[in-house]
Coordinates of C-alpha atoms in Angstrom, one line a residue:
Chain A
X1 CA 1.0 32.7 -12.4
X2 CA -1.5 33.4 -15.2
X3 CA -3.5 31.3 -16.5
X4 CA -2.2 30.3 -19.7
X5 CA 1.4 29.4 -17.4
X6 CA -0.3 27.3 -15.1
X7 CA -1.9 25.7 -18.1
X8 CA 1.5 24.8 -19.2
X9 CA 2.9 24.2 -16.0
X10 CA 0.4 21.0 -15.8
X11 CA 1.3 19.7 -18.7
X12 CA 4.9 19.7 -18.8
X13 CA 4.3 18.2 -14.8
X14 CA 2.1 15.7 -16.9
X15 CA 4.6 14.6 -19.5
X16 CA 7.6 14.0 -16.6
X17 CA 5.4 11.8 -14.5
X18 CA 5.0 9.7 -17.5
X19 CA 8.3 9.7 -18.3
X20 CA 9.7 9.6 -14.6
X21 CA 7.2 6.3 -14.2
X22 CA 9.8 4.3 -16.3
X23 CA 12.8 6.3 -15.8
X24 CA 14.0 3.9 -13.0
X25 CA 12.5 0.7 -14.8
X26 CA 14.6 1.5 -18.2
X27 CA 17.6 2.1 -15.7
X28 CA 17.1 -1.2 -14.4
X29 CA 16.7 -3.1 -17.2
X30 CA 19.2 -6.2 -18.1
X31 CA 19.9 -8.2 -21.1
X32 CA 17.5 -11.0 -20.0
X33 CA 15.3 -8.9 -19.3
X34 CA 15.4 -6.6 -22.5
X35 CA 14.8 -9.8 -24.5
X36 CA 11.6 -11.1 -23.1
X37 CA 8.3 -10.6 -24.4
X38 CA 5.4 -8.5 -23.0
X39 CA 3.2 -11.1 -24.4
X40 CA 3.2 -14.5 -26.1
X41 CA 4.3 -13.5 -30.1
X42 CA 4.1 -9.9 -29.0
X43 CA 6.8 -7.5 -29.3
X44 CA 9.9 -7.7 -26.7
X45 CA 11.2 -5.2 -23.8
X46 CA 14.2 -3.6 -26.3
X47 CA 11.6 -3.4 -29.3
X48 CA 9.3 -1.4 -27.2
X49 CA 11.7 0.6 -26.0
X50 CA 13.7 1.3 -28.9
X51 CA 10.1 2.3 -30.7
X52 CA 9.5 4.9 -27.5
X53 CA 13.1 6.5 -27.9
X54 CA 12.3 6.8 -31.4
X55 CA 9.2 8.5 -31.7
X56 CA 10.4 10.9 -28.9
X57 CA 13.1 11.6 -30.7
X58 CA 11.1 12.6 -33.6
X59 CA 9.8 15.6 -31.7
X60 CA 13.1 17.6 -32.1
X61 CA 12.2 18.7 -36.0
X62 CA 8.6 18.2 -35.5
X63 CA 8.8 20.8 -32.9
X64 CA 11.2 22.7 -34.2
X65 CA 13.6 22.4 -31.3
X66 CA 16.3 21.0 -32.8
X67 CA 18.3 17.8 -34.6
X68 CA 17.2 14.2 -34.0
X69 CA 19.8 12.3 -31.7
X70 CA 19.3 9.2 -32.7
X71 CA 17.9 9.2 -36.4
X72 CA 19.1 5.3 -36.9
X73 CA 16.4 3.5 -34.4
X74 CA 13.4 4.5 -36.7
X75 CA 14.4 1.7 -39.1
X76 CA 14.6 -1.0 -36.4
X77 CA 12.4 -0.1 -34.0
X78 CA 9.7 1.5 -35.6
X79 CA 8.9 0.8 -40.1
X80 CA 10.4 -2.6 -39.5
X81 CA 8.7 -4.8 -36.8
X82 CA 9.8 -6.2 -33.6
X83 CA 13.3 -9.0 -34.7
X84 CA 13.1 -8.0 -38.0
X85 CA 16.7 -6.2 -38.2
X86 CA 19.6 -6.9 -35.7
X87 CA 19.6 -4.4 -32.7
X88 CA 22.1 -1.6 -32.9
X89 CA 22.5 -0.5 -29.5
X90 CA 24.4 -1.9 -26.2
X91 CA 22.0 -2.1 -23.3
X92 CA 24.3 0.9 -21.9
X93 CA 24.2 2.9 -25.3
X94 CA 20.2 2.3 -25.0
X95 CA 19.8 4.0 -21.8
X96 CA 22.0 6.6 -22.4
X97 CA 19.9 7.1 -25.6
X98 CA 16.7 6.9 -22.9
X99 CA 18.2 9.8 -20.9
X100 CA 19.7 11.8 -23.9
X101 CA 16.5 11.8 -25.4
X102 CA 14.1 12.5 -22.5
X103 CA 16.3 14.7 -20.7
X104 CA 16.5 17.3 -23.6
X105 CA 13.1 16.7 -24.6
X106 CA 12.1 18.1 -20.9
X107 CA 14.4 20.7 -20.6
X108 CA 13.2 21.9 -24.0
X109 CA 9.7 22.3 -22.5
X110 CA 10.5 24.0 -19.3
X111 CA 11.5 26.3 -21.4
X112 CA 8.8 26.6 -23.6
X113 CA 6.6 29.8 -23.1
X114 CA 3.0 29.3 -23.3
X115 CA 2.4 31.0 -26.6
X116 CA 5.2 29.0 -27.5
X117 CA 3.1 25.9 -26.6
X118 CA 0.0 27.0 -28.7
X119 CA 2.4 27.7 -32.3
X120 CA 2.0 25.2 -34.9
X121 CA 4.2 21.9 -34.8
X122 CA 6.3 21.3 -38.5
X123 CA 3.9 19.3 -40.1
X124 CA 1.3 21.5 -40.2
X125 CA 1.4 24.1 -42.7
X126 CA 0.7 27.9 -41.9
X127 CA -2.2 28.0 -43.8
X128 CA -4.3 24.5 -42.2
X129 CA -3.0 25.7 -38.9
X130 CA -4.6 29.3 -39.4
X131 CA -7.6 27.0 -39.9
X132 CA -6.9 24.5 -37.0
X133 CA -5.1 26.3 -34.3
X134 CA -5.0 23.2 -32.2
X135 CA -2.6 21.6 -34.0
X136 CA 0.0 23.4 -32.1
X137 CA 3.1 21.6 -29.9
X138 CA 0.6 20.9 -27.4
X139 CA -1.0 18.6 -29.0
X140 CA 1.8 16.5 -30.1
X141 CA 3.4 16.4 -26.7
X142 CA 0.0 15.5 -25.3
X143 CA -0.4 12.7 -28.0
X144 CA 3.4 11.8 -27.2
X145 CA 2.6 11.3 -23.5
X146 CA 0.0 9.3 -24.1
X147 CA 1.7 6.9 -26.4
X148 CA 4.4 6.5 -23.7
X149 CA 1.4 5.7 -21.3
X150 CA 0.1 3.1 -23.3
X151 CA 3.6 1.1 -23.9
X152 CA 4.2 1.5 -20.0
X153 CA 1.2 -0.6 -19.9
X154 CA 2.2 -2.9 -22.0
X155 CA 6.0 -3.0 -20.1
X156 CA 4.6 -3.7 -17.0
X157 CA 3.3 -7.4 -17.9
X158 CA 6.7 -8.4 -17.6
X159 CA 8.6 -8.0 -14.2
Chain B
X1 CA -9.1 32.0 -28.5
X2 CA -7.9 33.1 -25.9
X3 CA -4.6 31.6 -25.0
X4 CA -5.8 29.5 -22.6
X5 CA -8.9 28.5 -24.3
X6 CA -6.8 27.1 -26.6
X7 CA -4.7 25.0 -24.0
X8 CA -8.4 23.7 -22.6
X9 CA -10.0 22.9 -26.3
X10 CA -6.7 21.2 -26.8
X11 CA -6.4 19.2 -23.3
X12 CA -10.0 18.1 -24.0
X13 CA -9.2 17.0 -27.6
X14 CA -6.7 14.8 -26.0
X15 CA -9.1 13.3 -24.0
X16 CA -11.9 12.8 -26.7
X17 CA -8.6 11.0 -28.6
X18 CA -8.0 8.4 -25.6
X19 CA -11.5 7.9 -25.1
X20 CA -12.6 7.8 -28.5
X21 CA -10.0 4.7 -29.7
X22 CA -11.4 2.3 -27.3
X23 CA -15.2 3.5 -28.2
X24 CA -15.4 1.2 -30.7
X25 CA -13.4 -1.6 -29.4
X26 CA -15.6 -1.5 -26.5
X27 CA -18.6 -1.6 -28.2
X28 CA -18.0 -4.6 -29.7
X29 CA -17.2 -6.5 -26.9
X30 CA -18.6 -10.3 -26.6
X31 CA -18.9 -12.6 -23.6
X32 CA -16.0 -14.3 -24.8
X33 CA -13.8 -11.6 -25.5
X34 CA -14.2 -10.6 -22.2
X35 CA -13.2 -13.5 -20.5
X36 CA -9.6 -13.3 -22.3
X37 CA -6.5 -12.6 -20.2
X38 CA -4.0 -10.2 -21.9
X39 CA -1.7 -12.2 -21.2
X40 CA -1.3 -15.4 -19.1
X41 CA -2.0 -15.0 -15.6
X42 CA -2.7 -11.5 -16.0
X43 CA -6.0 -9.7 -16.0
X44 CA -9.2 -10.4 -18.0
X45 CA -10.6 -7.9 -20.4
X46 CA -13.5 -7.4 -18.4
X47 CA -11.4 -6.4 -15.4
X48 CA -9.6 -3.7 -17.2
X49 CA -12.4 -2.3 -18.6
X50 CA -14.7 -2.4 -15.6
X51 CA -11.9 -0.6 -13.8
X52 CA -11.3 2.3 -16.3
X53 CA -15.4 2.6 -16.0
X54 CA -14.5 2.8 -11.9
X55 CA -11.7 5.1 -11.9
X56 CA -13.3 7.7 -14.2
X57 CA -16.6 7.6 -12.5
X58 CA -14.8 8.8 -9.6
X59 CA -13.9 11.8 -11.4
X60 CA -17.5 13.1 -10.7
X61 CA -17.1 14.0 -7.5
X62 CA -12.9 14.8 -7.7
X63 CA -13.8 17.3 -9.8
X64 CA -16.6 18.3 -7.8
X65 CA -19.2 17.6 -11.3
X66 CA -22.0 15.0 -9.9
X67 CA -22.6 12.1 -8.3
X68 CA -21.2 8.7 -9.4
X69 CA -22.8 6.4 -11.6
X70 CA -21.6 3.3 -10.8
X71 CA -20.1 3.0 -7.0
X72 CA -20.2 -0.5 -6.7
X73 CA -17.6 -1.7 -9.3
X74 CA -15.4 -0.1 -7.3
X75 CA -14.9 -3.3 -5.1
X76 CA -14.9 -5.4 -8.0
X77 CA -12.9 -3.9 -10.1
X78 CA -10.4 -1.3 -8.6
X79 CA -10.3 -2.5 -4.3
X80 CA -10.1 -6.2 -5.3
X81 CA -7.9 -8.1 -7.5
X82 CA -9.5 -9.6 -11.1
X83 CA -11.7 -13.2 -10.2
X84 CA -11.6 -12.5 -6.6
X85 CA -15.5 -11.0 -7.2
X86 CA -18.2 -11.7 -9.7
X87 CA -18.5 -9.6 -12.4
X88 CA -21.8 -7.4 -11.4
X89 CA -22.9 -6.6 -14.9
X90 CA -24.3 -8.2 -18.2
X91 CA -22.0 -7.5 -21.5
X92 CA -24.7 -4.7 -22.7
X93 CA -24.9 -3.3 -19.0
X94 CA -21.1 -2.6 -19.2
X95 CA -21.3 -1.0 -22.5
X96 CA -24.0 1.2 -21.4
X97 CA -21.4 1.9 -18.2
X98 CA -19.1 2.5 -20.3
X99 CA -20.9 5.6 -22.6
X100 CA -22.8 6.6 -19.6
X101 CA -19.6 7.4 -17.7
X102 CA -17.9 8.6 -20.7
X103 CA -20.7 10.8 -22.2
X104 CA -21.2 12.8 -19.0
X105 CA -17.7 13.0 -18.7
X106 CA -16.9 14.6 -21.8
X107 CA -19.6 16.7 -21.7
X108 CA -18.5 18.3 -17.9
X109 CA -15.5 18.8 -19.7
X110 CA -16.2 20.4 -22.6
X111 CA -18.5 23.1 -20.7
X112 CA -15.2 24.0 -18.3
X113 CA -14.4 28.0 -19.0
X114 CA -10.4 27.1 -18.8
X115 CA -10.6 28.9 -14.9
X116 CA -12.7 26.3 -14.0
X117 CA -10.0 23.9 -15.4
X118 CA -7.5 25.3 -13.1
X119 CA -9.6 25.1 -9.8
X120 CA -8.6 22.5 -7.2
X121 CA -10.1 19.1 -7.2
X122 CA -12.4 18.1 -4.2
X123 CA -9.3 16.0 -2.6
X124 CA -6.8 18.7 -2.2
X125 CA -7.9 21.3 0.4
X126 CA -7.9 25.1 0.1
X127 CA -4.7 25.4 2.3
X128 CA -2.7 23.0 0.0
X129 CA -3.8 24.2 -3.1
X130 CA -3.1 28.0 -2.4
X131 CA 0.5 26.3 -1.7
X132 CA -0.1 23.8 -4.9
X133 CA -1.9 25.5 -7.6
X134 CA -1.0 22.7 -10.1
X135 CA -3.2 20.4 -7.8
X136 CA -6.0 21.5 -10.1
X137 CA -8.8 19.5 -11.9
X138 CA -6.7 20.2 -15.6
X139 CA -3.8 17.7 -13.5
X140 CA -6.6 14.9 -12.3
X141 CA -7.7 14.9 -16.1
X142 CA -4.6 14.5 -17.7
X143 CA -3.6 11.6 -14.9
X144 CA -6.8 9.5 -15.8
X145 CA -6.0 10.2 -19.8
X146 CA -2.5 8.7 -19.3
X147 CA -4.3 5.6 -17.1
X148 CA -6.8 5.2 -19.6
X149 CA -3.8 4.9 -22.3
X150 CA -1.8 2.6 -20.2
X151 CA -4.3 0.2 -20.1
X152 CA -5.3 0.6 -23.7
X153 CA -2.2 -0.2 -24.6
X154 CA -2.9 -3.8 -22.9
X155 CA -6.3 -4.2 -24.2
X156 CA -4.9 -4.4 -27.9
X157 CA -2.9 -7.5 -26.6
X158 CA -5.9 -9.3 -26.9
X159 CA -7.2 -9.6 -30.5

């Protein structure tokens, strides 16, 4: 392998571990459980979730790999705060929406070359990237990873 | 850039991101913030952040960069549950941990040529990693990134 694939070879191993971590957890998740709290007054299980699913999900047009899935969760679960707005989903639509989400997301980046890993994600304009060439996908999925990280932490509290 | 000098600026970007948010946080710890649980019956502050301190002191000899720092908060805070030991350091001597640790980190980092970042670390031998090559020091770093955001995302619990 060159260098450059075994570069992106370890990330993309990176970003499934995270996601794999919680794979089973969201899985088994139930409606008691999906309504408690990580915290006392902090968010709940389905809010944190939901918020996970949705930023993920954001990485279809910011990448440039495609439509969103599941456009409608931004408003509940992430500019509106935790029981603010009813929940949409069934606990079985939200795991699907887990898997549908995740499981594309991956496959996309398999698939990703490495020079493909290093272009500019969409919200970075051809001329800033020229000057900042590490604003590229990479980055975003490597910010992504880590914000799933840090809400595993959080989901853990509660067992 | 090369290619993969891009993929190691932006791996250790990522790292300087994780690292960075909790600088300040950690800097202005105070005796009584650090007593505080996350959440109830959970770990205190001071555990978490003497065990990040642990975990990525370790990464001195993983990656085959130094000596450790700080060996003995290992059994304090990583090989023994929180309150089972006294804490072994005054509030300032943690901070200073924490930078020293930190500091000496980054720096390693930042002088890796991107083949360095893809040689094995010191706990996978030369056998497994000709079979492995993901096993690399690039794959330790971006493990301890995610398990400092994981517990990041617990230490904001506590305001």
């Amino acid at each position: 392998m060159l260098p450059e694939q075994l570069f992106a070879s370890t990330i993309v191993a990176s970003w499934k571990q995270v996601i794999g971590r919680l794979t089973e957890p969201v899985a088994a998740l139930t409606e008691e459980h999906l309504q408690r709290q990580i915290a006392p007054n902090k968010n709940r299980v389905i809010y944190i979730v939901g918020h996970l699913i949705a930023v993920n999900d954001r990485l279809f047009p910011l990448l440039g790999i495609g439509e969103r899935l599941y456009p409608a969760l931004d408003e509940v679960y992430l500019t509106n705060p935790d029981r603010k707005l009813p929940d949409p989903l069934s606990l079985a639509d939200l795991k699907k929406a887990w898997s549908d989400v995740h499981e594309r997301l991956t496959a996309a980046f398999d698939a990703f070359t490495p020079s493909q890993w290093l272009e500019r994600h969409t919200a970075v304009s051809e001329e800033d990237f020229a000057k900042e060439p590490l604003r590229n996908r990479l980055a975003v999925v490597q910010s992504r990873t880590n914000h799933v990280s840090f809400h595993g932490g959080q989901l853990v509290l509660v067992k």
